[in-house]
């Protein structure tokens, strides 16, 4: 070994020494030669029993300590670490937009937080050898591109533009100005004919018949008297009773105007997209459509029958319900869960109170939120700490699916059974305050309600 070796250089650094005697021919010294350790300082004329630890040795010791700490951590700490690192890795992918598994781009496994190459956990951490047998395994959430969010948004943009064109052909103006639509959009008749929820077009309603006179706009800007079938449009009733059941679904993609659209898209393209990143397009799409549809079913039962309603807010409140489920299911894994829950509850309460104002359909908010809770329980991925926890989650999912199907069935049955308001006359006040005219619903004075988030 040369005296220029790593540990020799480390030991002699900064010292004045001479490993060659005076007048002696220069030659390579060996640590076994006593002259190798010769120094002008007599205190240093003793060979060390062992060289100091090298940088590599110290790194090995550090890694060993880290592995021992990981092996000794509890199941809860282990799950919390995976949960945190899962999201750190997802945030990194979102920032860099480089996905090895989901669309290409460079991906460096050494960048995964925690220092271990993610072999089993696609966006998490592989625990040291031996830990996998002693602690529960957690399947991480893969990163999904928000295909459904982009598709739904594209359809909603198309319908917004088309609604202005349709209103132009129907009334001679792209916007309703008399009276002014506060959402900066088309009139109620155009929105109904494009698929807004309007109960008289869906079933028989007291005070409405196929021959009931209703004011309809004309292309010249005036009004004329038309019947219910003409007012509803979309092919009418084919000579029968009102039966346009699809109005529970079509309003999800229709908005009352520009302001209404921007409010909903602000939430959909931020929070909604992030939720789809975790759930995937299929689960997110099911929750989105189920929540939006149930919101209009809920409103169809208890809102005023002559008040058209449209918007994606029921679907988006379903996403809020999923966020609440996420916090409750992963309570032990989320940093400061009480604070996160408090913020979410304050937002929910504020949104429900806002829905009491005129022109807003709070029933869509409430119905969508309730369906978001049940479908979220059924579809939201969870971390299982044990076999018991795993089976408990399976049972909970089955119950949630049953509840979702049951409330769908009961409210649809109730909708077609007669006047739901007779069974619950006070329910209308969930969406309006009992001030002058706020909860009125009159024939010939059809107004538009929206459900912005």
XYZ file of C-alpha atoms in Angstrom:
453
model
C 0.000 0.000 0.000
C 1.330 3.407 -0.886
C 1.680 6.085 1.741
C -0.526 8.129 -0.514
C -3.421 5.766 0.161
C -6.676 7.209 1.460
C -6.445 6.330 5.142
C -2.680 7.127 5.278
C -3.214 10.560 3.773
C -6.115 11.137 6.193
C -3.981 10.166 9.200
C -0.964 12.341 8.230
C -2.914 15.318 6.957
C -1.651 18.588 8.363
C 1.317 16.903 10.127
C 5.011 17.624 9.493
C 6.529 14.211 8.906
C 9.316 12.595 6.935
C 9.046 8.906 6.148
C 12.542 8.760 4.720
C 15.751 8.997 6.734
C 18.391 11.630 5.886
C 20.667 10.515 3.093
C 18.701 7.367 2.490
C 17.780 6.550 -1.059
C 14.185 7.439 -1.784
C 11.975 4.402 -1.932
C 8.369 3.477 -1.439
C 7.650 2.897 2.247
C 5.397 0.259 3.714
C 3.205 0.528 6.797
C 5.008 -2.538 8.164
C 8.286 -0.592 8.098
C 8.811 1.367 11.396
C 10.409 4.207 9.466
C 7.083 4.700 7.717
C 5.697 6.202 10.934
C 8.772 8.249 11.812
C 8.118 11.876 12.726
C 9.957 14.735 14.301
C 7.462 14.616 17.112
C 8.241 11.715 19.493
C 4.621 11.526 20.459
C 3.754 10.402 16.955
C 6.350 7.579 16.708
C 3.739 4.942 17.439
C 1.740 3.227 14.703
C -2.030 3.451 15.146
C -3.839 0.277 16.065
C -6.300 0.933 13.174
C -6.797 3.695 10.644
C -9.689 6.098 11.210
C -12.954 5.454 9.476
C -13.046 6.581 5.888
C -15.838 8.614 4.410
C -17.331 5.426 2.978
C -17.194 3.731 6.390
C -19.024 6.661 7.965
C -21.677 6.599 5.260
C -22.189 2.870 5.835
C -22.636 3.523 9.542
C -25.147 6.271 8.785
C -27.119 4.032 6.439
C -27.047 1.203 8.961
C -28.452 3.485 11.633
C -31.139 4.724 9.254
C -32.172 1.174 8.383
C -32.309 0.193 12.051
C -34.525 3.200 12.738
C -36.827 2.262 9.864
C -37.055 -1.344 11.012
C -38.036 -0.265 14.512
C -40.722 2.227 13.471
C -44.330 1.411 14.248
C -46.921 0.426 11.682
C -48.584 3.804 12.015
C -45.317 5.716 11.525
C -44.502 3.495 8.577
C -47.873 4.154 6.958
C -47.633 7.876 7.655
C -44.194 7.994 6.017
C -45.443 6.183 2.922
C -48.508 8.443 2.767
C -46.345 11.567 2.934
C -43.722 10.350 0.478
C -46.477 9.154 -1.860
C -47.731 12.700 -2.201
C -44.281 14.254 -2.342
C -43.476 12.052 -5.289
C -46.817 12.893 -6.928
C -46.122 16.609 -6.468
C -42.687 16.124 -8.045
C -44.264 14.451 -11.047
C -46.816 17.229 -11.373
C -44.102 19.880 -11.288
C -41.726 18.199 -13.719
C -44.423 16.590 -15.881
C -42.196 13.599 -16.415
C -43.936 10.291 -16.052
C -42.094 7.087 -16.746
C -45.206 4.934 -16.398
C -47.839 7.418 -17.519
C -46.733 9.137 -20.684
C -42.954 9.062 -20.981
C -40.216 11.388 -19.883
C -37.197 10.899 -17.693
C -37.731 9.453 -14.253
C -34.893 9.051 -11.772
C -35.662 6.487 -9.101
C -32.970 7.977 -6.882
C -35.115 11.117 -6.593
C -37.767 9.193 -4.675
C -37.897 10.609 -1.137
C -36.517 8.301 1.493
C -33.371 7.171 -0.273
C -34.581 3.779 -1.506
C -35.283 2.862 -5.087
C -39.008 2.348 -5.503
C -39.223 -1.191 -6.786
C -42.494 -2.363 -5.289
C -44.023 0.989 -4.394
C -44.362 2.903 -7.643
C -44.372 6.324 -5.991
C -43.487 5.489 -2.416
C -40.614 3.838 -0.565
C -39.379 0.277 -0.368
C -38.656 -0.555 3.282
C -35.409 -2.299 4.201
C -35.151 -6.071 3.984
C -36.891 -7.688 6.929
C -39.296 -4.802 7.466
C -41.672 -6.005 4.771
C -42.423 -9.155 6.749
C -43.044 -7.311 10.012
C -45.180 -4.433 8.819
C -48.326 -4.182 6.691
C -47.934 -3.538 2.995
C -49.474 -0.386 1.555
C -50.206 -0.153 -2.135
C -49.549 3.451 -3.167
C -51.793 5.516 -5.347
C -50.499 5.752 -8.869
C -50.556 9.072 -10.657
C -53.388 9.325 -13.213
C -53.859 11.924 -15.897
C -57.197 13.772 -15.517
C -58.827 12.589 -18.746
C -62.392 12.813 -17.417
C -61.905 16.357 -16.098
C -60.631 17.547 -19.463
C -63.419 15.760 -21.361
C -66.188 17.102 -19.099
C -64.737 20.616 -19.292
C -64.567 20.454 -23.089
C -68.236 19.419 -23.304
C -69.231 22.181 -20.877
C -67.337 24.799 -22.892
C -69.042 23.618 -26.063
C -72.489 23.767 -24.437
C -71.822 27.267 -23.051
C -70.912 28.606 -26.495
C -73.804 26.767 -28.126
C -76.274 28.149 -25.567
C -75.409 31.698 -26.667
C -75.895 30.757 -30.318
C -79.182 29.016 -29.505
C -80.472 31.990 -27.539
C -79.534 34.268 -30.439
C -81.659 32.190 -32.811
C -84.506 31.910 -30.297
C -84.756 35.499 -29.063
C -82.623 37.610 -31.398
C -80.005 38.232 -28.692
C -77.151 36.069 -27.412
C -77.708 37.265 -23.832
C -80.890 37.710 -21.852
C -81.161 41.387 -20.987
C -84.850 41.844 -20.144
C -84.809 40.869 -17.386
C -81.045 40.692 -17.079
C -79.549 37.295 -16.443
C -77.134 38.035 -13.535
C -74.922 35.151 -14.648
C -74.387 36.853 -18.033
C -75.973 34.141 -20.096
C -79.009 33.081 -22.146
C -82.641 33.110 -21.041
C -84.589 30.461 -19.181
C -86.450 29.206 -22.264
C -83.203 28.515 -24.141
C -81.711 26.733 -21.151
C -84.802 24.570 -20.694
C -84.818 23.607 -24.367
C -81.129 22.669 -24.087
C -81.739 20.253 -21.205
C -81.988 22.104 -17.889
C -83.875 20.315 -15.121
C -87.481 21.537 -15.354
C -89.904 19.290 -13.509
C -93.021 19.985 -15.654
C -91.085 18.563 -18.630
C -90.366 15.359 -16.699
C -93.659 14.393 -15.012
C -97.182 15.657 -14.414
C -97.232 18.636 -12.064
C -100.304 20.274 -10.532
C -100.998 23.481 -12.413
C -99.114 22.355 -15.519
C -100.669 20.505 -18.435
C -99.580 20.078 -22.007
C -101.955 22.910 -22.908
C -100.969 25.319 -20.110
C -100.191 28.716 -21.703
C -96.619 29.899 -21.120
C -94.837 32.982 -22.398
C -92.246 32.027 -25.025
C -89.758 34.419 -26.656
C -89.696 35.177 -30.380
C -86.696 35.848 -32.668
C -87.816 39.457 -32.969
C -87.375 40.081 -29.276
C -91.020 39.862 -28.275
C -93.048 37.127 -26.616
C -95.834 34.830 -27.639
C -98.038 32.294 -25.919
C -96.965 28.668 -26.346
C -97.809 25.385 -24.662
C -95.667 23.314 -22.310
C -94.521 20.871 -24.971
C -93.180 23.702 -27.129
C -91.564 25.362 -24.132
C -89.728 22.153 -23.179
C -88.525 21.321 -26.677
C -86.118 18.403 -27.191
C -88.697 16.565 -29.277
C -91.633 17.230 -26.968
C -93.569 14.374 -25.365
C -94.571 12.484 -28.519
C -98.226 13.166 -27.820
C -98.090 11.711 -24.316
C -97.380 12.942 -20.804
C -94.163 14.727 -19.848
C -91.428 12.084 -19.703
C -88.031 13.731 -20.245
C -86.205 11.818 -17.506
C -82.778 12.561 -18.979
C -83.024 16.058 -17.516
C -81.492 14.586 -14.357
C -78.252 14.124 -16.334
C -78.027 16.760 -19.075
C -77.978 19.790 -16.694
C -74.529 18.715 -15.433
C -73.002 19.999 -18.680
C -75.101 23.165 -18.949
C -74.449 26.511 -17.258
C -76.579 29.604 -16.809
C -73.893 31.988 -18.002
C -70.259 33.009 -18.013
C -70.021 33.780 -14.284
C -71.681 30.497 -13.365
C -69.305 28.620 -15.682
C -66.145 30.303 -14.357
C -67.038 29.581 -10.723
C -67.511 25.893 -11.444
C -64.460 25.526 -13.680
C -62.220 27.216 -11.121
C -62.963 24.397 -8.711
C -63.170 21.631 -11.312
C -59.799 22.366 -12.947
C -57.957 22.699 -9.630
C -59.355 20.531 -6.853
C -61.313 18.226 -9.159
C -58.297 17.558 -11.337
C -56.110 16.765 -8.321
C -58.675 14.299 -6.988
C -58.773 12.573 -10.382
C -54.955 12.398 -10.326
C -55.312 10.095 -7.333
C -58.520 8.225 -8.145
C -58.152 7.705 -11.886
C -60.658 8.666 -14.574
C -63.045 5.738 -14.001
C -63.565 6.144 -10.251
C -63.617 9.924 -10.534
C -66.076 9.780 -13.423
C -68.452 7.508 -11.511
C -68.399 9.782 -8.458
C -68.749 12.914 -10.597
C -71.731 11.667 -12.618
C -73.461 9.947 -9.686
C -73.168 13.056 -7.502
C -74.291 15.440 -10.244
C -77.266 13.261 -11.200
C -78.366 12.696 -7.610
C -78.115 16.425 -6.911
C -80.740 17.086 -9.590
C -82.871 14.163 -8.393
C -82.777 15.590 -4.876
C -83.724 19.042 -6.157
C -86.403 17.603 -8.412
C -88.109 16.192 -5.324
C -88.080 19.272 -3.120
C -87.390 22.422 -5.172
C -90.131 24.515 -6.733
C -91.338 22.721 -9.872
C -91.318 25.834 -12.080
C -87.681 26.684 -11.360
C -85.205 25.396 -13.976
C -81.813 24.334 -12.664
C -78.481 23.470 -14.255
C -74.766 23.342 -13.472
C -71.961 21.017 -12.383
C -72.079 22.041 -8.724
C -73.771 18.838 -7.560
C -70.932 16.847 -9.108
C -68.321 19.149 -7.582
C -69.914 18.947 -4.139
C -69.612 15.198 -4.538
C -65.860 15.728 -4.895
C -65.934 17.743 -1.665
C -67.613 14.742 -0.042
C -64.746 12.561 -1.272
C -62.237 14.947 0.326
C -64.064 14.608 3.639
C -63.954 10.814 3.345
C -60.239 11.033 2.544
C -59.504 12.923 5.756
C -61.571 10.612 7.960
C -60.217 7.381 6.441
C -56.580 8.471 6.652
C -56.833 10.410 9.903
C -53.734 8.832 11.456
C -51.642 9.482 8.363
C -52.408 13.140 7.640
C -50.307 15.842 9.335
C -52.579 18.118 11.416
C -55.815 16.292 10.551
C -57.923 18.441 12.897
C -56.853 21.590 11.096
C -57.483 20.053 7.664
C -60.933 18.887 8.774
C -61.764 22.304 10.232
C -60.862 24.095 6.991
C -62.936 21.696 4.911
C -65.977 21.905 7.217
C -65.863 25.712 7.184
C -65.836 25.681 3.377
C -68.775 23.249 3.287
C -70.844 25.282 5.763
C -70.136 28.528 3.906
C -71.124 26.957 0.571
C -74.404 25.616 1.980
C -75.253 29.015 3.472
C -74.441 30.691 0.156
C -76.849 28.287 -1.534
C -79.759 29.849 0.394
C -79.545 33.010 -1.711
C -82.035 33.530 -4.564
C -81.082 31.970 -7.892
C -78.915 29.211 -6.363
C -79.940 25.567 -6.218
C -78.815 24.407 -2.789
C -80.550 21.059 -3.312
C -77.935 20.171 -5.916
C -75.226 21.029 -3.391
C -76.767 18.899 -0.647
C -77.664 15.946 -2.860
C -74.301 15.923 -4.599
C -72.472 16.100 -1.289
C -74.439 13.181 0.175
C -73.791 11.025 -2.889
C -70.111 12.026 -2.809
C -69.871 10.690 0.738
C -71.357 7.289 -0.102
C -69.591 6.800 -3.444
C -66.373 8.085 -1.876
C -66.610 5.404 0.802
C -67.174 2.834 -1.928
C -64.414 3.914 -4.333
C -61.782 5.908 -2.459
C -58.496 3.934 -2.094
C -57.425 3.257 1.496
C -54.341 2.097 3.395
C -54.922 -1.160 5.280
C -53.060 -1.652 8.561
C -54.080 -5.271 9.074
C -56.253 -8.041 7.678
C -59.062 -6.958 9.991
C -58.791 -3.384 8.716
C -58.781 -4.657 5.140
C -61.932 -6.747 5.603
C -63.619 -3.911 7.510
C -62.980 -1.596 4.558
C -64.435 -4.170 2.159
C -67.599 -4.456 4.249
C -67.829 -0.656 4.465
C -67.564 -0.400 0.678
C -70.366 -2.919 0.195
C -72.601 -1.013 2.633
C -71.799 2.284 0.885
C -72.722 0.855 -2.528
C -76.009 -0.411 -1.068
C -76.830 2.961 0.475
C -76.052 4.774 -2.783
C -78.349 2.480 -4.776
C -81.088 2.669 -2.131
C -81.306 6.459 -1.943
C -81.230 6.677 -5.733
C -84.179 4.281 -5.927
C -86.190 5.894 -3.110
C -85.929 9.446 -4.426
C -86.658 8.487 -8.035
C -89.687 6.534 -6.824
C -90.748 9.497 -4.711
C -90.280 11.885 -7.632
C -92.782 10.042 -9.808
C -95.189 9.120 -6.983
C -96.851 12.529 -6.731
C -95.973 15.892 -5.245
C -92.938 15.356 -2.970
C -93.472 18.768 -1.384
C -96.655 17.491 0.230
C -94.604 14.945 2.194
C -91.989 17.490 3.216
C -93.334 21.061 2.918
C -90.449 22.538 4.899
C -87.762 20.983 2.681
C -87.950 23.882 0.232
C -86.300 26.061 2.865
C -83.090 24.074 2.473
C -82.551 26.104 -0.686
C -84.121 29.458 0.118
C -84.858 31.796 2.979
C -88.533 32.536 3.835
C -88.366 36.144 2.657
C -90.851 37.798 0.289
C -91.072 35.821 -2.917
C -87.785 33.958 -2.499
C -89.391 30.519 -2.423
C -92.226 31.238 -4.855
C -92.677 29.239 -8.034
C -95.274 30.643 -10.400
C -96.515 29.538 -13.802
C -95.630 31.967 -16.564
C -92.824 33.486 -14.538
C -90.154 30.879 -15.056
C -86.847 31.848 -13.455
C -83.462 30.205 -13.653
C -81.576 28.782 -10.716
C -77.944 27.809 -10.857
C -75.611 26.000 -8.550
C -72.175 27.633 -8.621
C -69.562 26.275 -6.240
